[in-house]
Short mmCIF file of C-alpha atoms in Angstrom, two decimals:
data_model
loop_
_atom_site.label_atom_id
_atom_site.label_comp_id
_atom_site.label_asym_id
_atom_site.label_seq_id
_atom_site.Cartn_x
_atom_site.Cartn_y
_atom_site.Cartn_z
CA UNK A 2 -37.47 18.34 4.60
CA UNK A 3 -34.09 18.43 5.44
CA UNK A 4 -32.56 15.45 7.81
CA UNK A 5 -31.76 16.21 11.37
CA UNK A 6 -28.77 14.78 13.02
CA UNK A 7 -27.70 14.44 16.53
CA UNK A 8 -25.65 16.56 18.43
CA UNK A 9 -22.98 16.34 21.53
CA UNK A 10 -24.95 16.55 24.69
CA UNK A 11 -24.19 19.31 27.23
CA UNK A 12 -21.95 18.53 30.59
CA UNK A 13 -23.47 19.48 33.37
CA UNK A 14 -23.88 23.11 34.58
CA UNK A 15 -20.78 22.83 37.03
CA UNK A 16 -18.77 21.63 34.30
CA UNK A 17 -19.65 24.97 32.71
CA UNK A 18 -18.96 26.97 34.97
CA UNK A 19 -15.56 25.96 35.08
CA UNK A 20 -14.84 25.52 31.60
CA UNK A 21 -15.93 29.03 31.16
CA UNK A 22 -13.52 29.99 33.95
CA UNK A 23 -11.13 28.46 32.28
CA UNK A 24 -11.14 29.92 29.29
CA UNK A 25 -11.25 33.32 31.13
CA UNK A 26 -14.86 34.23 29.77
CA UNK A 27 -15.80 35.29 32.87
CA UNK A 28 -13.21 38.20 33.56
CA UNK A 29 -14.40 39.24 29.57
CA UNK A 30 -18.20 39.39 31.36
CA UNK A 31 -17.11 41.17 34.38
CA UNK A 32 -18.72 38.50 36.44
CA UNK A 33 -16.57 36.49 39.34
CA UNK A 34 -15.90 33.01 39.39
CA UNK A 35 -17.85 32.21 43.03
CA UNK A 36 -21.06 34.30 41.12
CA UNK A 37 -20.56 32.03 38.26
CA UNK A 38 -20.36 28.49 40.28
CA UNK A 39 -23.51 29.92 42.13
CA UNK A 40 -25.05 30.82 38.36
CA UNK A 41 -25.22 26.39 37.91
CA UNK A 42 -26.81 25.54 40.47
CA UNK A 43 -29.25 23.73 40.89
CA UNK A 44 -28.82 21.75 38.01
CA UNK A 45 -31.10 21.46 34.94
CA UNK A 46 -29.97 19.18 32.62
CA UNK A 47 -30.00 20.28 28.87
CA UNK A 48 -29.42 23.65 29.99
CA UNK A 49 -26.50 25.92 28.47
CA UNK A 50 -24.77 28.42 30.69
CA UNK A 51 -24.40 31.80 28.77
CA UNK A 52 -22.71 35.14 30.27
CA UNK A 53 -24.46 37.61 27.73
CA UNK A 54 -22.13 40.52 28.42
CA UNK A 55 -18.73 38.63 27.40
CA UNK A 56 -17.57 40.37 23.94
CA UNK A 57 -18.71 38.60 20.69
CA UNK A 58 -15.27 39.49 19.37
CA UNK A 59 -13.19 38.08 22.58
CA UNK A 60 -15.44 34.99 22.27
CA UNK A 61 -15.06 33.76 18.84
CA UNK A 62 -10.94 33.15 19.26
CA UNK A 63 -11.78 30.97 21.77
CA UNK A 64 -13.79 28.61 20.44
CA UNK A 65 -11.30 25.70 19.26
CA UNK A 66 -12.21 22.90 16.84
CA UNK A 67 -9.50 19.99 15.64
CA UNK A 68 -6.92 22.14 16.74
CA UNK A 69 -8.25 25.46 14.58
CA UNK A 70 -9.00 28.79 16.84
CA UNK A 71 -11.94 30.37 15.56
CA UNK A 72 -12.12 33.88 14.03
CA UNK A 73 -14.69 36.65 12.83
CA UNK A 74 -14.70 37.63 9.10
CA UNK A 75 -12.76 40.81 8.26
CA UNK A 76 -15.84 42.31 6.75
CA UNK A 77 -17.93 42.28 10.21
CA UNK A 78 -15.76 43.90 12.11
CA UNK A 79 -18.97 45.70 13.69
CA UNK A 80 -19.58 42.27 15.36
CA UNK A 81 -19.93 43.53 18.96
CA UNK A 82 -22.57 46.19 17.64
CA UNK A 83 -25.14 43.04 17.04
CA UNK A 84 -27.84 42.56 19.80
CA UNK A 85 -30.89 40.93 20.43
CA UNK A 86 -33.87 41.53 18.06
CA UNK A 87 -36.93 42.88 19.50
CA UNK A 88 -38.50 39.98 19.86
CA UNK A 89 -35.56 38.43 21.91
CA UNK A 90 -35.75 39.09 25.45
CA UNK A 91 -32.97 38.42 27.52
CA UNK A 92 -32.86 37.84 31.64
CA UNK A 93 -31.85 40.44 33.95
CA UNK A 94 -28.65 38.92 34.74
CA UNK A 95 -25.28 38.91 34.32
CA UNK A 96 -25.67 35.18 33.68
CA UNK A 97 -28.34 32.99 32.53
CA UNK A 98 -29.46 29.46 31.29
CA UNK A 99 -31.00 28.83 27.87
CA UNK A 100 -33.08 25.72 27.57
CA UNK A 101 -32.71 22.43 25.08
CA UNK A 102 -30.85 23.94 22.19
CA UNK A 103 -30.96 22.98 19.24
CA UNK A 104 -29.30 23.07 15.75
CA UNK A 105 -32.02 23.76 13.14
CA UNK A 106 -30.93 21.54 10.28
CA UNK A 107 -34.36 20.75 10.00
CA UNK A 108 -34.76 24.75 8.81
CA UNK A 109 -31.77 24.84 6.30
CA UNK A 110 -33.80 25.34 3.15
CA UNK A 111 -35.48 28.57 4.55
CA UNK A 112 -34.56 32.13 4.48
CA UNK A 113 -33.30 33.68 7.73
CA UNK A 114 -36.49 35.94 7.45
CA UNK A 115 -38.85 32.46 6.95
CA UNK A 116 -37.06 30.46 9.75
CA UNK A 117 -37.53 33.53 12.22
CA UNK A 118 -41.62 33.28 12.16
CA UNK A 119 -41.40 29.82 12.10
CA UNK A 120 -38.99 29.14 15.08
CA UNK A 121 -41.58 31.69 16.91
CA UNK A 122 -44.57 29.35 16.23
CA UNK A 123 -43.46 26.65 17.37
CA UNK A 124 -43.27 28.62 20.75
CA UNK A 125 -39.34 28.42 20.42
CA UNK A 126 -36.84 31.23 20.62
CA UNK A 127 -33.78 32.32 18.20
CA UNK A 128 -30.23 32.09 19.65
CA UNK A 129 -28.21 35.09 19.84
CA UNK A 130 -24.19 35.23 18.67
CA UNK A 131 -23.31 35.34 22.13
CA UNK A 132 -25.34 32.30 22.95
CA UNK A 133 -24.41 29.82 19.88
CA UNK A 134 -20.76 30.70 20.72
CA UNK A 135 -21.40 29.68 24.37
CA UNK A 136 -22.72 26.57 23.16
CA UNK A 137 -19.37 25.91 20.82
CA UNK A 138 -17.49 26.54 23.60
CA UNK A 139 -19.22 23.80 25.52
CA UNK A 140 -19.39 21.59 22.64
CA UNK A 141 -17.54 22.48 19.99
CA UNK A 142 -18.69 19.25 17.29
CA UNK A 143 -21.94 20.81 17.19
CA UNK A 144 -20.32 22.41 14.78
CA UNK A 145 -19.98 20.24 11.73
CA UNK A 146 -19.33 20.48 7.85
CA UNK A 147 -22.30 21.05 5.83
CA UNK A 148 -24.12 21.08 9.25
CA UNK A 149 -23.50 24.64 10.38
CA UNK A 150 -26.00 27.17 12.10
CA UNK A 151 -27.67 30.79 12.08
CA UNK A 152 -27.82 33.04 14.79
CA UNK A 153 -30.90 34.96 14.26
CA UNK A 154 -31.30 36.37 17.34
CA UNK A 155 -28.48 38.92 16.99
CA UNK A 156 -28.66 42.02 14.04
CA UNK A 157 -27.13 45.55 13.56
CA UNK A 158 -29.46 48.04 14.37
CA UNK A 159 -29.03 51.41 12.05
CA UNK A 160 -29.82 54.73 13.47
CA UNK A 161 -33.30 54.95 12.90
CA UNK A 162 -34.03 51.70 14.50
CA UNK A 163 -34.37 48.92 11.10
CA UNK A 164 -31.56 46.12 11.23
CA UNK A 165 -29.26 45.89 8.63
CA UNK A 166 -29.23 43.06 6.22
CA UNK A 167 -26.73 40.81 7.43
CA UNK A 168 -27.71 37.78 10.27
CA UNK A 169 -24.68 36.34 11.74
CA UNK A 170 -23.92 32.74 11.33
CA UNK A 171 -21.17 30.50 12.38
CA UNK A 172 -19.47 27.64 10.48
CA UNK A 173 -16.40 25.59 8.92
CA UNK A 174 -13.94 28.09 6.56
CA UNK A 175 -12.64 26.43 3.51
CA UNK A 176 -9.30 28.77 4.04
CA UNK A 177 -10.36 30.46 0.60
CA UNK A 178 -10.76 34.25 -0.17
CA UNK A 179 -10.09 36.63 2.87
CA UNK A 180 -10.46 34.29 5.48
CA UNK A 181 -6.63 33.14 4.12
CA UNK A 182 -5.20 29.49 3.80
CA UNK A 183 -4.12 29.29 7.74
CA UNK A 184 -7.70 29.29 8.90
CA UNK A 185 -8.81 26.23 6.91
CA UNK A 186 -11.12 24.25 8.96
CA UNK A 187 -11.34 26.75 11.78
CA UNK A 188 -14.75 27.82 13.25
CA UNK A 189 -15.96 31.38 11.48
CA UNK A 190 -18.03 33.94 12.56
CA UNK A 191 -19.64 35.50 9.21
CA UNK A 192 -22.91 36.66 7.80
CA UNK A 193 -25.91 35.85 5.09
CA UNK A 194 -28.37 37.98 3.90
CA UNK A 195 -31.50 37.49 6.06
CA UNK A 196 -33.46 36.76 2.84
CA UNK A 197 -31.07 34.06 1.22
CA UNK A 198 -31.20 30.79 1.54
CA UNK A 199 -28.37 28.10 2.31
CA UNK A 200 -28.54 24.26 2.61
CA UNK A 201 -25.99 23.62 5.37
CA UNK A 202 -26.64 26.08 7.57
CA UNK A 203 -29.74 25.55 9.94
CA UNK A 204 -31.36 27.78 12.62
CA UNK A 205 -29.91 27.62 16.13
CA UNK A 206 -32.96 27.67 18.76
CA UNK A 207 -34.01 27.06 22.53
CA UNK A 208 -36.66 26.26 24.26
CA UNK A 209 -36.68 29.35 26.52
CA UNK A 210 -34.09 31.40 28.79
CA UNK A 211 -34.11 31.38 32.51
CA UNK A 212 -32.29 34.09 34.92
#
């Protein structure tokens, strides 16, 4: 089984709150900053603050680790068509809390399809996009080299209903291929195929959302 290592802690839900006004997210989400302060309270410690309408693509830039703006792959440029899977439920709110997330490296030999079911069993719930980039934007070291994460949560749905292939994931660019030299290091929005499997990339989870 693959090893588990520790990750930053969350600040507390006022801290946030204003973060996330800082970086603007909350004009992306169309939600105001007194709605937002009221969103964190009371506290509940663990908890990750998460403003579900805020655009996947407006998002990603924002998320900054060792210096390096993050970025979404030229090849999913579709990224704001991805939404929750069926399975996902979210609150009824503009904003909402997700409980005691967690990385998944102790899922990084499975398949995006095999982590899904067992993430579900053990009464757990798959982040969305939206939410792991939340969390990076809170903490961006949870984000570490060859100790990445999946965000199952989130697919393409075609026409008739079936996702595509592709489950978004987000980790370290080597600067190689498309994503160009400049962007070495930088956090990166990309994809698998939900029935490949990767050793450094685990399966981002929480212990439940809250309205």
């Amino acid at each position: 089984m693959p090893e588990v290592y520790p990750v930053p802690e969350l600040p507390d839900l006022a801290r946030q709150a204003d973060r996330l006004i800082d970086f603007g997210v909350h004009e992306l989400a169309g939600v105001s900053a007194t709605r937002l302060r009221a969103a964190a309270a009371p506290e509940v410690p663990g908890s990750l603050l998460v403003l579900p309408a805020a655009p996947i693509s407006k998002l990603a830039p924002l998320v900054e680790l060792g210096g390096k703006h993050g970025f979404v792959v030229t090849d999913m440029s579709d990224v704001d068509e991805f939404a929750p899977i069926p399975s996902v439920r979210l609150p009824d709110s503009p904003a909402y809390r997700i409980e005691t997330p967690d990385r998944g490296d102790d899922l990084a030999e499975c398949s995006p399809n095999e982590a899904l079911s067992m993430i579900e069993a053990a009464g757990r719930t798959p982040l969305t996009l939206t939410e792991g980039l939340h969390w990076l934007l809170q903490c961006p070291d949870v984000l570490e080299r060859n100790h990445c994460f999946m965000t199952i949560a989130s697919r393409k749905h075609r026409l008739r209903g079936s996702p595509d292939a592709r489950t978004p994931a987000i980790w370290i660019s080597n600067g190689t291929g498309r994503d160009g030299a400049a962007n070495r290091d930088a956090p990166k929005v990309g994809w698998c195929w939900a029935g490949n499997r990767h050793t450094w990339l685990g399966f981002a989870s929480a212990a439940g959302r809250s309205g």
